[in-house]
mmCIF file of C-alpha atoms and ligand atoms in Angstrom:
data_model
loop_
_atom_site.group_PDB
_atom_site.id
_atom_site.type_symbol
_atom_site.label_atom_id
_atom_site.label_comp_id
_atom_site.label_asym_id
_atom_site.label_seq_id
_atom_site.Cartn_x
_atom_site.Cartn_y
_atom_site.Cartn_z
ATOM 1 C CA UNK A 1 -4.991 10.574 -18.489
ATOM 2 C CA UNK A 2 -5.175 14.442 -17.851
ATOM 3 C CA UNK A 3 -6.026 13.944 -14.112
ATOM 4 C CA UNK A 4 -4.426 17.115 -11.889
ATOM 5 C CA UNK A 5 -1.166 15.218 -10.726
ATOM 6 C CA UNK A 6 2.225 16.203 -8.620
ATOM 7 C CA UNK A 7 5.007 14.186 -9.832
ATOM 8 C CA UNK A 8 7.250 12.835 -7.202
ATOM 9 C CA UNK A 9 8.061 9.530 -7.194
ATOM 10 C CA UNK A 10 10.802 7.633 -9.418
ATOM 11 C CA UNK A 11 9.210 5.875 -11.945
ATOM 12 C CA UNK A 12 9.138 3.797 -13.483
ATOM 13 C CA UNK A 13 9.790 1.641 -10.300
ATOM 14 C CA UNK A 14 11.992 -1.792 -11.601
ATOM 15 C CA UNK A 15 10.730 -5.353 -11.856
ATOM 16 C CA UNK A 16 13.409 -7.849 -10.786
ATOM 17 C CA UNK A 17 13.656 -11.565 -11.315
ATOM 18 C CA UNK A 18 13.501 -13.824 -8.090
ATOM 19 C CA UNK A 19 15.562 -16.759 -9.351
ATOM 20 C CA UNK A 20 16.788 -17.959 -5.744
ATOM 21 C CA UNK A 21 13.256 -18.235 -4.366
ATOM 22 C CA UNK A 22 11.544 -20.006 -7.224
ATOM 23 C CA UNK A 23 14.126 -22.401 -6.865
ATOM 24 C CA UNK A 24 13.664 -22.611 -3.229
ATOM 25 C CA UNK A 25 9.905 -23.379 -3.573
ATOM 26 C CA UNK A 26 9.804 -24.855 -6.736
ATOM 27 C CA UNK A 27 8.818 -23.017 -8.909
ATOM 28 C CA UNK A 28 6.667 -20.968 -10.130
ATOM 29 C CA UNK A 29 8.820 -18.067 -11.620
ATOM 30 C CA UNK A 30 8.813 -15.421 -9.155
ATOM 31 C CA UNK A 31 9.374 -11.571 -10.165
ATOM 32 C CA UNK A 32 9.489 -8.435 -7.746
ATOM 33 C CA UNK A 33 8.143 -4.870 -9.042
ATOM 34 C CA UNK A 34 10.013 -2.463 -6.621
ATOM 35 C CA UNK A 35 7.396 -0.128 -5.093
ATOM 36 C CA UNK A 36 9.559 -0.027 -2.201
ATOM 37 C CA UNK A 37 11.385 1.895 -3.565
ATOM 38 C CA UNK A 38 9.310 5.021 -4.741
ATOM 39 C CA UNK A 39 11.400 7.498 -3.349
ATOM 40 C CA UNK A 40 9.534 9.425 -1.178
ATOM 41 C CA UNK A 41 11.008 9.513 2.600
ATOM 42 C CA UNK A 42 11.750 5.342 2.019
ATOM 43 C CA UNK A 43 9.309 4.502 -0.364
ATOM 44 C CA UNK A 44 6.133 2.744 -0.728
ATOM 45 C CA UNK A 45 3.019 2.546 -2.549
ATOM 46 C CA UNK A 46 1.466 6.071 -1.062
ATOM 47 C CA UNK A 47 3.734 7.775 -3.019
ATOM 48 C CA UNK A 48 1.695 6.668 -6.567
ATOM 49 C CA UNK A 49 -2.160 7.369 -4.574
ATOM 50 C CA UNK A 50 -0.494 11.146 -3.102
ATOM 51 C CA UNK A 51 0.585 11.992 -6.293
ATOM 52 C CA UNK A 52 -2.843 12.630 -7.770
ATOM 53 C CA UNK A 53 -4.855 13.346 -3.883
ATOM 54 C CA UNK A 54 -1.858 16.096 -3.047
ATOM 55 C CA UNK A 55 -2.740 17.333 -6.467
ATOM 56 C CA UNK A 56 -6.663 17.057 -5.449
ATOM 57 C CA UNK A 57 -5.185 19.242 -1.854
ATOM 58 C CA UNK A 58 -3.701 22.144 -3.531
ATOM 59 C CA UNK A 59 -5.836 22.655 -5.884
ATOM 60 C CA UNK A 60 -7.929 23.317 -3.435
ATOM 61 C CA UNK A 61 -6.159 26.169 -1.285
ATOM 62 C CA UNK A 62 -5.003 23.278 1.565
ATOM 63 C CA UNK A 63 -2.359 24.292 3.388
ATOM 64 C CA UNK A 64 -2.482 21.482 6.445
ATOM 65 C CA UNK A 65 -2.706 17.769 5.580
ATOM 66 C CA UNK A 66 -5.048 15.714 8.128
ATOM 67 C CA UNK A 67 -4.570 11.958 7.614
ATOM 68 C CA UNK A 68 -4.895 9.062 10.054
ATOM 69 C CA UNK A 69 -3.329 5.039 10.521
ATOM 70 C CA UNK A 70 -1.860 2.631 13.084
ATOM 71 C CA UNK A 71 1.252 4.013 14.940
ATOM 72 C CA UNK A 72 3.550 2.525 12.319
ATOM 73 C CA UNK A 73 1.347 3.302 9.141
ATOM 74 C CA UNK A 74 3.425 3.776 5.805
ATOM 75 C CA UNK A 75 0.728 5.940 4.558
ATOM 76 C CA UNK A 76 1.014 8.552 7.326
ATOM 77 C CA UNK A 77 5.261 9.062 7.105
ATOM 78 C CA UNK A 78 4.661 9.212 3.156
ATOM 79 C CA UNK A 79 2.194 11.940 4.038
ATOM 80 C CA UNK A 80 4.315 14.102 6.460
ATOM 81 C CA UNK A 81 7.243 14.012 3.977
ATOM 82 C CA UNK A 82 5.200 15.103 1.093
ATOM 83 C CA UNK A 83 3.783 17.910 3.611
ATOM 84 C CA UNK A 84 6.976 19.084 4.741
ATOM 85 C CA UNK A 85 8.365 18.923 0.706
ATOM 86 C CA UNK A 86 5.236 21.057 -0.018
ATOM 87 C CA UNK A 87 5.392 23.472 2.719
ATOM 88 C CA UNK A 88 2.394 22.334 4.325
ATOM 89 C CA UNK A 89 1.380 21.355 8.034
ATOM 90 C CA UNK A 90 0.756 17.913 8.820
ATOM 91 C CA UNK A 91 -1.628 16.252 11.458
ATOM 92 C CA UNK A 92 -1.488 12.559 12.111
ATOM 93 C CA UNK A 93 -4.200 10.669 13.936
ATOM 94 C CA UNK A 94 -2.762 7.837 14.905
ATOM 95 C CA UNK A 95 -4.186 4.427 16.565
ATOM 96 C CA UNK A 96 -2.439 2.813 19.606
ATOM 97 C CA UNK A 97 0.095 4.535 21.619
ATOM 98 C CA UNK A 98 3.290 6.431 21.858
ATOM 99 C CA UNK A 99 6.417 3.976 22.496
ATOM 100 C CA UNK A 100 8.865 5.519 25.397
ATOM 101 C CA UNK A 101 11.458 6.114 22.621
ATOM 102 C CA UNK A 102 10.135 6.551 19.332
ATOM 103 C CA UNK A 103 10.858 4.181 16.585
ATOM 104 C CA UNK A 104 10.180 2.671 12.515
ATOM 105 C CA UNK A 105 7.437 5.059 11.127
ATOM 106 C CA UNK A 106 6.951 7.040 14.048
ATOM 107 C CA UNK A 107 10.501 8.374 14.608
ATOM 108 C CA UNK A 108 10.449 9.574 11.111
ATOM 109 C CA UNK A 109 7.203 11.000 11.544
ATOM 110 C CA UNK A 110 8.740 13.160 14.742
ATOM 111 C CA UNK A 111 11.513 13.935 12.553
ATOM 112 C CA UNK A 112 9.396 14.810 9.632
ATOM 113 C CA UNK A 113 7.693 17.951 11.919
ATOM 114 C CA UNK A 114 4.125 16.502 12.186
ATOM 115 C CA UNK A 115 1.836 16.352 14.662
ATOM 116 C CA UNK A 116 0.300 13.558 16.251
ATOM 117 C CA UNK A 117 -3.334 12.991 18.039
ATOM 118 C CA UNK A 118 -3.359 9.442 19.453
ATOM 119 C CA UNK A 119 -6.750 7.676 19.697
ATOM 120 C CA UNK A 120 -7.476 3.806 19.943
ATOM 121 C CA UNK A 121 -8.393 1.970 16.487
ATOM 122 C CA UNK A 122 -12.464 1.817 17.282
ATOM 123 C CA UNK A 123 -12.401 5.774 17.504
ATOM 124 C CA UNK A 124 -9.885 6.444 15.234
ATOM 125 C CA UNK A 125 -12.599 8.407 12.550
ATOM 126 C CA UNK A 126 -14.623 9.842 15.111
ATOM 127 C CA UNK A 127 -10.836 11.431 16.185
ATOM 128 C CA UNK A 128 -10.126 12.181 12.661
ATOM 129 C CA UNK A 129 -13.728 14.008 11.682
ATOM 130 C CA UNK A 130 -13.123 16.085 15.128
ATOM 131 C CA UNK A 131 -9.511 17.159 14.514
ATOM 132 C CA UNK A 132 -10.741 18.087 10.895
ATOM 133 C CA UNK A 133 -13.586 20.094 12.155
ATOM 134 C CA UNK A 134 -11.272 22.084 14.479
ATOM 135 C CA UNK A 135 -8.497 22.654 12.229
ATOM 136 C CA UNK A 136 -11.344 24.116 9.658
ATOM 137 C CA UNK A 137 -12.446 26.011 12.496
ATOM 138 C CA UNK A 138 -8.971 27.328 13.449
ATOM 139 C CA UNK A 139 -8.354 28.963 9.695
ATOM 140 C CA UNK A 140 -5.681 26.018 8.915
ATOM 141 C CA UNK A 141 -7.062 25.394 5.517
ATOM 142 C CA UNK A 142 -6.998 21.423 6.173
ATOM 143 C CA UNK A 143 -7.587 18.679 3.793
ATOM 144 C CA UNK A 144 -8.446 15.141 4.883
ATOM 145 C CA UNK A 145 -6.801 12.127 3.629
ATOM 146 C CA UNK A 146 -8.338 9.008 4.155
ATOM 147 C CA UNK A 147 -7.270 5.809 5.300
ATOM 148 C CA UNK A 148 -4.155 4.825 2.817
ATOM 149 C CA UNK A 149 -5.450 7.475 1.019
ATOM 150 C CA UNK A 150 -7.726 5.042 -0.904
ATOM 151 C CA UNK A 151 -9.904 7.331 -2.536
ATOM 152 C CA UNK A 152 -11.185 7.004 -6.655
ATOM 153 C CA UNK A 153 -8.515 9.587 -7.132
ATOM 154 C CA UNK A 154 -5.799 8.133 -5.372
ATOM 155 C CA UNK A 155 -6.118 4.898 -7.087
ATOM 156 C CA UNK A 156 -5.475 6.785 -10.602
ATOM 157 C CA UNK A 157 -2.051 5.975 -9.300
ATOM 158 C CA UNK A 158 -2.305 2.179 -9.353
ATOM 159 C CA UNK A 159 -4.484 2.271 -12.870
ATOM 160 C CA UNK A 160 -1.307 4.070 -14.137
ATOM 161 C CA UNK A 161 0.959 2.043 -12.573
ATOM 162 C CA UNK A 162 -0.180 -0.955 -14.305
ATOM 163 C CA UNK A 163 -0.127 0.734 -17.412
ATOM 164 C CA UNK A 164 3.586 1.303 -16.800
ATOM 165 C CA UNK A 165 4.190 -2.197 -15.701
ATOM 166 C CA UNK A 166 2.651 -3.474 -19.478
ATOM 167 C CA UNK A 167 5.202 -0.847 -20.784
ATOM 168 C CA UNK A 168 8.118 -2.881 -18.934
ATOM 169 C CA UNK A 169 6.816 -5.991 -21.514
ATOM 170 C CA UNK A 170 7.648 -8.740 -18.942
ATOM 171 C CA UNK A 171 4.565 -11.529 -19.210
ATOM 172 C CA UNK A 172 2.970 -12.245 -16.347
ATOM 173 C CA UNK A 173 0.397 -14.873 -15.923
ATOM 174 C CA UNK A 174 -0.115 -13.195 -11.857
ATOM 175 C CA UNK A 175 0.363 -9.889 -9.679
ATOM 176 C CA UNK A 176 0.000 -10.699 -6.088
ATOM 177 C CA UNK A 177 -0.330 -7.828 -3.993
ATOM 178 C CA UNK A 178 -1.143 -6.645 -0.363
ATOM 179 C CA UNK A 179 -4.396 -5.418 0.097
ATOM 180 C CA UNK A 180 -5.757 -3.490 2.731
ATOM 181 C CA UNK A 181 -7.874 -0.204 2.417
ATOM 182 C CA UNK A 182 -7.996 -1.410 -1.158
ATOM 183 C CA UNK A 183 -6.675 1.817 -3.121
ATOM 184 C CA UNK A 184 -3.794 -0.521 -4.536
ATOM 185 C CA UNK A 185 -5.662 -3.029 -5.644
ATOM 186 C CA UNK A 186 -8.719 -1.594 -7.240
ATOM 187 C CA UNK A 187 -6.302 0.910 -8.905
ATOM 188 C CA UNK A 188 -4.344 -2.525 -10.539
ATOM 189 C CA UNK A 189 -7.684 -3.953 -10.937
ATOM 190 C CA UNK A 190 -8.712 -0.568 -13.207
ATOM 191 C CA UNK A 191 -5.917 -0.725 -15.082
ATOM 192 C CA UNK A 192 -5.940 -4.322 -15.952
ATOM 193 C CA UNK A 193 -9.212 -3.917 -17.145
ATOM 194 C CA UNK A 194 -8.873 -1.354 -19.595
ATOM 195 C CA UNK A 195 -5.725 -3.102 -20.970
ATOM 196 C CA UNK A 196 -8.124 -6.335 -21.555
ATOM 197 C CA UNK A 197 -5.314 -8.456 -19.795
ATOM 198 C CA UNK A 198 -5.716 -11.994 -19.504
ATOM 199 C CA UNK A 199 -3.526 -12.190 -16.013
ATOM 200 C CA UNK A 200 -5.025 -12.656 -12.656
ATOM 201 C CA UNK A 201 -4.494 -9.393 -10.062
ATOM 202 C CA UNK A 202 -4.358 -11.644 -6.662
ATOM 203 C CA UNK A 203 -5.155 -9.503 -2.990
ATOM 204 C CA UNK A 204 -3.801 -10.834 -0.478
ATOM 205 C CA UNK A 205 -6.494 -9.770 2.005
ATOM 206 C CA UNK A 206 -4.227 -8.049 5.321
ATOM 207 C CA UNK A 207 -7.258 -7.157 7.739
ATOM 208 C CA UNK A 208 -10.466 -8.009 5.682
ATOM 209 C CA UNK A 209 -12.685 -10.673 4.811
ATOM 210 C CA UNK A 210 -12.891 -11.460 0.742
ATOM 211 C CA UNK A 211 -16.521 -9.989 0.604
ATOM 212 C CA UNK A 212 -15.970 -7.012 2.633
ATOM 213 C CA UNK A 213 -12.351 -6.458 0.320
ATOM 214 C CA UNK A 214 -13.724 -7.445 -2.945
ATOM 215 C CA UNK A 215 -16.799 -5.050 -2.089
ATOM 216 C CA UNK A 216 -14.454 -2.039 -1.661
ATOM 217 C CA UNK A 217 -12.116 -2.550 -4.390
ATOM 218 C CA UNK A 218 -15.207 -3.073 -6.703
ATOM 219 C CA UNK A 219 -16.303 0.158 -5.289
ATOM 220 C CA UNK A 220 -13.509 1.799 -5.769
ATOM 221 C CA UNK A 221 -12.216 0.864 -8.923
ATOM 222 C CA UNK A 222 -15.467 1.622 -10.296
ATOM 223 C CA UNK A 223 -15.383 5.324 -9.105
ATOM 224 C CA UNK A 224 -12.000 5.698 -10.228
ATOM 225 C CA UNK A 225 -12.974 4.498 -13.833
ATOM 226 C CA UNK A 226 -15.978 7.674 -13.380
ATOM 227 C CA UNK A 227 -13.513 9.824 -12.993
ATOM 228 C CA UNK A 228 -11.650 8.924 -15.971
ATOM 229 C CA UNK A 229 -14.704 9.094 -17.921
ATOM 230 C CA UNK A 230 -14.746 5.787 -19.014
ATOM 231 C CA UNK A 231 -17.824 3.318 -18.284
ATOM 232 C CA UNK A 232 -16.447 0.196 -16.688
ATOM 233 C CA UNK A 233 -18.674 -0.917 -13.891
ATOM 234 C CA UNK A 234 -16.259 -4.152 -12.309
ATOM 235 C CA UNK A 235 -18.159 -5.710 -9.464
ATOM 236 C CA UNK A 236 -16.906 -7.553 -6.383
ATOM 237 C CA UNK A 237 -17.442 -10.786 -8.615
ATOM 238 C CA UNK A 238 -14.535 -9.324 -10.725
ATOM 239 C CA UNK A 239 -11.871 -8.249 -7.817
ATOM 240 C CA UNK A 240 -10.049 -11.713 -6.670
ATOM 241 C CA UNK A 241 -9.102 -11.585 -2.838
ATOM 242 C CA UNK A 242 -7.601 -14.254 -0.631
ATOM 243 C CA UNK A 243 -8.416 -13.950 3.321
ATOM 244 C CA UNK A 244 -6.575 -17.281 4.045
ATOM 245 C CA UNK A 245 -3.668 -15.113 5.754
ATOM 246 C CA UNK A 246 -4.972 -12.692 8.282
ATOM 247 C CA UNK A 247 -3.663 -14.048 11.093
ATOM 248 C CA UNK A 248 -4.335 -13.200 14.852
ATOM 249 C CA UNK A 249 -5.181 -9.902 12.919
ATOM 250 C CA UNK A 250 -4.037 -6.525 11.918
ATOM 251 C CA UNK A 251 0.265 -5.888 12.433
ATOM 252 C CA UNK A 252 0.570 -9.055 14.235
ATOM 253 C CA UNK A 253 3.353 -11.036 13.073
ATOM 254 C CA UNK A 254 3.633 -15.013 13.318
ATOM 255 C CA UNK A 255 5.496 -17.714 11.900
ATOM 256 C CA UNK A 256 4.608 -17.052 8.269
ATOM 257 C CA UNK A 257 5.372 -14.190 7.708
ATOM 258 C CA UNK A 258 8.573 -14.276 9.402
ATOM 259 C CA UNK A 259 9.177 -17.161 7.493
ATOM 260 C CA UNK A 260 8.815 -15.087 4.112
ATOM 261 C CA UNK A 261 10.843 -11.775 5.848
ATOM 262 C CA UNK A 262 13.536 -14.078 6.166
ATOM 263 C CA UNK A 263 13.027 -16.154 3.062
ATOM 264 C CA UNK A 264 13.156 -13.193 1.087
ATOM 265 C CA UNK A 265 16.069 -11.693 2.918
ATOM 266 C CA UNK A 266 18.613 -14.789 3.090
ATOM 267 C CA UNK A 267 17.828 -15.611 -0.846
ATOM 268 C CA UNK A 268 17.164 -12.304 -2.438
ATOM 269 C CA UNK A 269 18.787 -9.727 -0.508
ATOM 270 C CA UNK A 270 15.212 -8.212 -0.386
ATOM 271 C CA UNK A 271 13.254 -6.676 2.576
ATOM 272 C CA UNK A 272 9.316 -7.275 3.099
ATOM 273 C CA UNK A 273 7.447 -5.483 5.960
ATOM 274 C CA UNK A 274 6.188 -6.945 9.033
ATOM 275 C CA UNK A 275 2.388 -5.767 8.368
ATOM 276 C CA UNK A 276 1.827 -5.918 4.416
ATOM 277 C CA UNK A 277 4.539 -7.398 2.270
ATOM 278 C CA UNK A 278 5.415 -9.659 5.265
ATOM 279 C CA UNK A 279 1.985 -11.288 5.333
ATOM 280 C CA UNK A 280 1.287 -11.162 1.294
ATOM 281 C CA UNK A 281 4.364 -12.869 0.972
ATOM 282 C CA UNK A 282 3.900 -15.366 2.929
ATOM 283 C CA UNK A 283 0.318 -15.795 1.483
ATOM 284 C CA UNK A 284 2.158 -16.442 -1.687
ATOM 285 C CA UNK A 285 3.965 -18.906 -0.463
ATOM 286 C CA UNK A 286 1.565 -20.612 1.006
ATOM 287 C CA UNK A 287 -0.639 -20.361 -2.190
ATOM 288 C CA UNK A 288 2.494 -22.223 -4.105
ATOM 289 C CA UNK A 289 2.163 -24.945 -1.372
ATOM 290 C CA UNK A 290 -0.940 -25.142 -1.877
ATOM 291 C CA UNK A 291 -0.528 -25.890 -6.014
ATOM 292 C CA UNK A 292 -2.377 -22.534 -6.832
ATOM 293 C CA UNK A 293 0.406 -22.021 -9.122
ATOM 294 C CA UNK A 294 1.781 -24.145 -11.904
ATOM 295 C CA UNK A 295 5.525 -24.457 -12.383
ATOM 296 C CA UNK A 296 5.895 -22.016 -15.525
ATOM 297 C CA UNK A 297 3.877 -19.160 -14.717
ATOM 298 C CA UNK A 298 5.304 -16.265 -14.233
ATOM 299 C CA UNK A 299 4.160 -14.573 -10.904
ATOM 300 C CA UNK A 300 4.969 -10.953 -10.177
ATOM 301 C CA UNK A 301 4.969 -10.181 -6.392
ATOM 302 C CA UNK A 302 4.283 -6.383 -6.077
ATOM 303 C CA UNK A 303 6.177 -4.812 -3.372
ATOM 304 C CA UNK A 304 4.753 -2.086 -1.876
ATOM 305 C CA UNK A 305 7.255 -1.073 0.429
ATOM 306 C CA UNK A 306 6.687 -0.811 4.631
ATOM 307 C CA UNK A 307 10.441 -1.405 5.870
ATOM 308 C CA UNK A 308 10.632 0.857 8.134
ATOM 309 C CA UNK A 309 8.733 -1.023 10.457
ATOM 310 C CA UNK A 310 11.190 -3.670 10.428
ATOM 311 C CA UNK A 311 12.795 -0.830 12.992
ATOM 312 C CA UNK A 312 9.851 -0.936 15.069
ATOM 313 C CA UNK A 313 10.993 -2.841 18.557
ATOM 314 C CA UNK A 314 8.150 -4.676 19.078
ATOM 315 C CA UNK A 315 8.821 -6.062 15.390
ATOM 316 C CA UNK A 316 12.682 -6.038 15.712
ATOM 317 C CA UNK A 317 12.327 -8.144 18.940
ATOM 318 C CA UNK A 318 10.556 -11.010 17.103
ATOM 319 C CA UNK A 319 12.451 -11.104 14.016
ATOM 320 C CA UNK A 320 15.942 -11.097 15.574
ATOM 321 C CA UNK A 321 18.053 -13.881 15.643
HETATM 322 C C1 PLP B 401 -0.845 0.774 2.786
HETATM 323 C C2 PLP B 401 -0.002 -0.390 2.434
HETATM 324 C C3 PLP B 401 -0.527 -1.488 1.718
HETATM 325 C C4 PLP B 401 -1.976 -1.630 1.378
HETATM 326 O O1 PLP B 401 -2.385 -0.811 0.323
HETATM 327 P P1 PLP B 401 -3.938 -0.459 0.228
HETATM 328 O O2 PLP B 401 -4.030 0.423 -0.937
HETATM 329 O O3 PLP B 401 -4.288 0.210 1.533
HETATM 330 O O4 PLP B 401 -4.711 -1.721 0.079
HETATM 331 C C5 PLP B 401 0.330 -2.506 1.358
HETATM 332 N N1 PLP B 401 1.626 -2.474 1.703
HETATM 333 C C6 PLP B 401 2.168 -1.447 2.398
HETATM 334 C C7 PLP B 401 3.596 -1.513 2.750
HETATM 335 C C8 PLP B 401 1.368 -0.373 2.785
HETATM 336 O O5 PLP B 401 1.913 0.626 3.496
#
């Protein structure tokens, strides 16, 4: 792939086996690929999408990067590190509002220099598109990111990373995966594709129904395969998503996914996220309940990173104790 790409983050990432926790549900075997730890400003799966839409940025001329997410969003502290590694100003439109001291994402975000334009979740892209337009208009050369930076080119990062997980040679029968704005997954979905594997790439849906996912990762993938060049057209028929697990909704966390945070903590020494990993996790779980998953396959849970929410106090509060 001869895409235009900065490399930053340490890959390959590893896969680890979950021994403790198979046993502890029963089976099936459970494996962990560490995207959590991707080595950008506490890692995560942004680092693989901003490696080829930074590239996209300077090539051309940006010098301020304009991206937007909730007030703890992964994607936006990934963002402002890269920036401030790059040299570049960073603007952050972020959803909700400011906590009296700042914590998680945000206080890294303060520390990483960038500023932040707080709007409410129903505006948030009218915000973005406006604070775009101004920044244009001000001479700041921006560049706008989209949501999780899911664009065709940002989820070159995923097709690749899947091409690096088949270079690891561990079988896998399943990847599950959090899926949100769908860059991950389509990106997974690509790469799976043009290996011709016979595994399953499982969303767990965060804030999306399965045809309104499925839809976007279809989309996306498909674009992303343009871009290589190559002709795949993979439909929403193609991209498997489960919205069993969403919840009371978007970064709201109840008993299962604290139940997998501290699952995965007391028998693994391994920390989800309260938004993503948190709520895939426990969608895997509940999926093994459920039988989805006989007793020998081999089921890879793909970490994509998120801890430093964990720090956030209106997470902290519920998870302590
Ligand atoms: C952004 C994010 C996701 C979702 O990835 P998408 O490509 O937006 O679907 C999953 N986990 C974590 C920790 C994230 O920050």
């Amino acid at each position: 792939m001869n895409m235009p790409r900065i490399r930053f983050a340490h890959l390959p990432t590893a896969i680890e086996a979950l021994p403790n926790l198979s046993a502890v549900l029963g089976g099936p075997q459970l494996f962990v690929k560490r995207d959590d730890q991707t080595g950008v400003a506490m890692g995560g799966n942004k680092a693989r999408k901003l490696e080829f839409v930074l590239a996209e940025a300077l090539a051309n001329g940006a010098r301020t990067l304009i991206t937007v997410g909730a007030a703890q969003s992964n994607h936006c502290r990934q963002t402002a590190a890269m920036a401030a590694r790059l040299g570049m100003r960073c603007i952050l439109v972020l959803s909700g509002q400011p906590s009296k001291q700042a914590n998680g994402n945000f206080l890294l975000d303060q520390l990483l220099g960038a500023e932040v334009v707080w709007t409410t979740r129903t505006e948030r892209e009218q915000t973005l598109q406006m604070v775009f337009e101004q920044a244009w208009a001000d001479g700041a050369r921006p560049f706008l990111i989209p949501l999780g930076a899911s664009t065709p080119v940002g989820a070159l990062g995923y097709s690749l990373a899947f091409d690096e997980f088949l270079a690891q040679k561990m079988e896998m029968d399943a990847i599950v995966i959090a899926s949100s704005s769908g860059g991950t997954q389509a990106g997974l979905v690509l790469g799976a594709k043009r290996a011709q594997w016979s595994g399953r790439v499982l969303g767990i849906s965060i804030d999306h129904t399965q045809a309104e996912l499925s839809a976007r990762v279809a989309e996306l993938a498909t674009q992303a395969a343009e871009r290589l060049g190559e002709p795949f057209s993979i439909v929403a028929q193609d991209v498997l998503v489960e919205d069993g697990f969403l919840g009371a909704g978007y970064g709201v966390l109840d008993e299962p996914e604290k139940e997998a945070i501290h699952l995965f903590a007391k028998h693994e020494g391994l920390f989800l996220d309260p938004v993503y990993t948190g709520r895939a996790a426990a969608g895997l779980i509940g999926l093994i309940r459920a039988g989805a998953f006989r007793p020998k396959e081999r089921v890879l849970f793909w970490h994509t990173g998120g801890t430093p929410a964990l720090f956030a106090d209106e997470y902290a509060a519920q998870l302590q104790g």
